[in-house]
CSV table of C-alpha atoms in Angstrom, one decimal:
chain,number,residue,atom,x,y,z
A,1,MET,CA,108.7,110.5,83.9
A,2,LEU,CA,111.7,108.4,84.9
A,3,ILE,CA,111.0,107.0,81.3
A,4,LEU,CA,111.7,110.5,79.1
A,5,TYR,CA,115.4,111.1,79.9
A,6,THR,CA,116.9,107.5,80.9
A,7,PRO,CA,117.2,105.6,76.7
A,8,ALA,CA,118.9,109.2,76.3
A,9,PHE,CA,121.6,109.1,79.5
A,10,LEU,CA,122.2,105.9,78.0
A,11,ALA,CA,122.8,106.3,75.2
A,12,GLY,CA,125.1,108.7,75.7
A,13,VAL,CA,126.5,106.2,78.2
A,14,ALA,CA,126.8,103.8,75.8
A,15,SER,CA,128.6,106.2,72.8
A,16,PHE,CA,132.2,106.0,75.1
A,17,ALA,CA,131.7,102.4,74.6
A,18,LEU,CA,130.4,102.4,71.0
A,19,PHE,CA,132.9,105.4,69.6
A,20,PRO,CA,135.8,104.8,72.1
A,21,ASN,CA,138.9,106.9,70.4
A,22,GLU,CA,137.4,109.7,69.1
A,23,GLY,CA,138.6,113.2,69.8
A,24,LEU,CA,138.1,115.7,72.3
A,25,ARG,CA,134.9,116.9,70.4
A,26,PHE,CA,133.8,113.8,70.8
A,27,LEU,CA,134.0,113.5,74.3
A,28,LEU,CA,132.9,116.7,75.0
A,29,LEU,CA,129.3,116.6,72.8
A,30,SER,CA,129.1,112.8,74.3
A,31,SER,CA,129.5,114.1,78.4
A,32,ALA,CA,127.9,116.8,78.2
A,33,LEU,CA,124.2,115.0,76.4
A,34,THR,CA,124.8,112.5,79.3
A,35,ILE,CA,125.2,114.4,82.2
A,36,HIS,CA,122.3,116.4,81.1
A,37,PHE,CA,120.1,113.3,80.7
A,38,PHE,CA,121.5,112.2,83.8
A,39,LYS,CA,120.2,115.5,85.9
A,40,ARG,CA,117.4,115.0,84.5
A,41,ASP,CA,116.9,111.4,86.6
A,42,CYS,CA,118.1,112.7,89.5
A,43,GLU,CA,116.2,115.1,89.2
A,44,VAL,CA,113.3,113.2,88.3
A,45,LEU,CA,114.6,111.0,91.8
A,46,PHE,CA,115.4,113.2,94.0
A,47,ILE,CA,113.4,116.6,93.3
A,48,HIS,CA,110.7,116.5,91.5
A,49,LYS,CA,107.5,115.9,93.2
A,50,TYR,CA,104.6,115.1,90.8
A,51,SER,CA,100.9,115.7,91.0
A,52,GLY,CA,99.6,112.4,88.9
A,53,MET,CA,101.4,110.1,86.3
A,54,MET,CA,101.7,111.0,82.0
A,55,VAL,CA,99.6,109.9,79.4
A,56,LEU,CA,101.9,106.9,78.3
A,57,ASP,CA,100.6,108.1,74.9
A,58,SER,CA,102.9,111.5,75.8
A,59,VAL,CA,105.6,109.8,77.3
A,60,VAL,CA,106.7,107.4,74.4
A,61,PRO,CA,107.3,110.2,71.4
A,62,ILE,CA,109.1,112.0,74.4
A,63,SER,CA,111.1,109.7,75.4
A,64,LEU,CA,111.9,108.9,71.6
A,65,SER,CA,112.0,112.6,70.8
A,66,TYR,CA,115.1,112.6,73.3
A,67,PHE,CA,116.4,109.3,72.3
A,68,ILE,CA,116.5,110.2,68.4
A,69,SER,CA,117.9,113.3,69.3
A,70,THR,CA,120.8,112.2,71.1
A,71,VAL,CA,121.8,109.1,69.3
A,72,SER,CA,121.9,111.1,66.8
A,73,MET,CA,123.8,113.9,67.6
A,74,ILE,CA,126.5,111.9,68.8
A,75,TYR,CA,126.0,109.9,65.8
A,76,ALA,CA,126.5,113.1,63.4
A,77,GLN,CA,129.4,113.7,65.4
A,78,HIS,CA,131.3,110.6,65.2
A,79,LEU,CA,130.2,111.0,61.3
A,80,THR,CA,132.7,114.0,61.4
A,81,GLN,CA,135.4,112.6,62.1
A,82,GLY,CA,138.9,112.5,59.5
A,83,PHE,CA,137.0,116.8,58.7
A,84,PRO,CA,138.8,119.1,59.2
A,85,GLU,CA,138.0,120.9,62.4
A,86,PRO,CA,136.0,124.6,62.0
A,87,PRO,CA,138.4,128.0,61.4
A,88,ILE,CA,136.3,129.1,64.2
A,89,ASP,CA,136.6,126.4,67.8
A,90,LEU,CA,133.4,127.0,69.6
A,91,LYS,CA,134.2,124.1,71.8
A,92,TYR,CA,135.6,125.4,74.7
A,93,PRO,CA,132.9,128.3,74.8
A,94,GLY,CA,130.5,125.8,74.0
A,95,VAL,CA,131.6,124.1,77.5
A,96,ALA,CA,131.4,127.8,79.5
A,97,LEU,CA,127.6,128.0,78.2
A,98,PHE,CA,126.8,124.4,78.9
A,99,LEU,CA,128.6,124.2,82.8
A,100,VAL,CA,126.5,128.2,83.2
A,101,GLY,CA,122.8,126.8,82.0
A,102,ILE,CA,123.7,123.1,84.0
A,103,GLY,CA,122.7,121.6,80.5
A,104,GLY,CA,121.1,124.6,77.9
A,105,PHE,CA,121.5,122.4,74.0
A,106,VAL,CA,123.3,125.9,73.0
A,107,GLY,CA,126.4,125.0,74.9
A,108,VAL,CA,125.4,120.9,73.5
A,109,SER,CA,125.7,123.0,69.4
A,110,PHE,CA,128.8,125.4,70.4
A,111,ILE,CA,130.6,122.4,71.2
A,112,SER,CA,129.0,119.7,68.2
A,113,GLN,CA,129.2,122.0,65.4
A,114,ALA,CA,127.5,120.6,63.5
A,115,LEU,CA,123.7,121.5,62.2
A,116,TYR,CA,121.6,118.7,63.9
A,117,PRO,CA,122.5,120.6,67.4
A,118,PHE,CA,122.0,124.3,66.2
A,119,ALA,CA,118.6,122.9,64.1
A,120,LEU,CA,117.3,121.2,66.9
A,121,THR,CA,118.6,124.4,69.9
A,122,LEU,CA,116.4,126.4,67.9
A,123,GLY,CA,113.5,123.9,67.4
A,124,THR,CA,113.4,123.1,71.8
A,125,THR,CA,114.0,127.4,71.7
A,126,PHE,CA,110.7,128.3,69.1
A,127,PHE,CA,109.1,125.2,71.2
A,128,LEU,CA,109.8,125.6,75.0
A,129,LEU,CA,109.0,129.8,73.9
A,130,GLY,CA,105.2,128.5,72.9
A,131,ARG,CA,105.3,126.3,76.3
A,132,SER,CA,106.5,129.8,78.2
A,133,TYR,CA,103.7,131.8,76.9
A,134,ALA,CA,101.2,129.2,77.3
A,135,THR,CA,101.2,128.4,80.8
A,136,ARG,CA,101.6,132.0,81.3
A,137,ASN,CA,98.2,132.4,79.9
A,138,TRP,CA,97.2,129.0,81.8
A,139,TYR,CA,98.6,131.2,84.5
A,140,ARG,CA,96.5,134.3,84.4
A,141,SER,CA,93.6,132.2,83.4
A,142,LYS,CA,93.7,130.6,86.8
A,143,PHE,CA,94.9,133.0,89.6
A,144,GLU,CA,93.3,136.3,89.7
A,145,ASP,CA,96.2,138.1,91.3
A,146,PHE,CA,98.3,137.1,88.8
A,147,PRO,CA,100.7,139.4,88.0
A,148,LYS,CA,99.5,141.0,84.2
A,149,ASP,CA,102.7,142.6,83.8
A,150,VAL,CA,104.9,138.7,83.8
A,151,LYS,CA,106.7,138.1,80.6
A,152,ALA,CA,106.6,134.6,79.2
A,153,MET,CA,110.3,134.0,78.4
A,154,ILE,CA,112.1,137.3,78.4
A,155,PRO,CA,111.9,139.5,81.4
A,156,PHE,CA,110.2,143.0,80.6
A,157,VAL,CA,110.6,142.3,76.9
A,158,PHE,CA,108.1,139.3,76.1
C-alpha cells in the first residue's frame, strides 16, 4: 500500500524545490497535497493492518493516477503564475475545508481555484459514491444481521 501513496507524496515534496517562490496559493496547494499523501503513508505504516497483498495490476494504475493527478495539479498551479487572482478568493475557505476534512480534496480545489482539481474532486466523489454503494451491498450479502436502513453515503438519504 505504501507504493500507492509515496510517489504522489514525493511529487509534492519535489514541487517545493522545483518551483520555489511561486506565491501563497501555490505554496498552500503543494502543502495540502504533500500533507495529504504523507498522512496516507503514515496511516499505511502505523495504523492500518492489511490482511493481504494488492495485485500489481491494481497497484500500478492507482499509484500512477495519484501521482499524475498530484503532478498535474501542481503544474497547472505553476502555469497560472502571473494571471490575475480570481474575483472570489476561495483560498482560505479551502484551507479550512482541508484542515477540517483532514485532507479532503474539496479544500484542495478551493485553494487552487483551477479547473483540473475541481474536475478531479467531482470525479473522485462519484467514484467513491459508487464504491460506498457497492461496499454496503457487499456487507448486506455477507452479514445477515447487517442493518437494512444503513445508507451508503449520506445518512438517512442515500
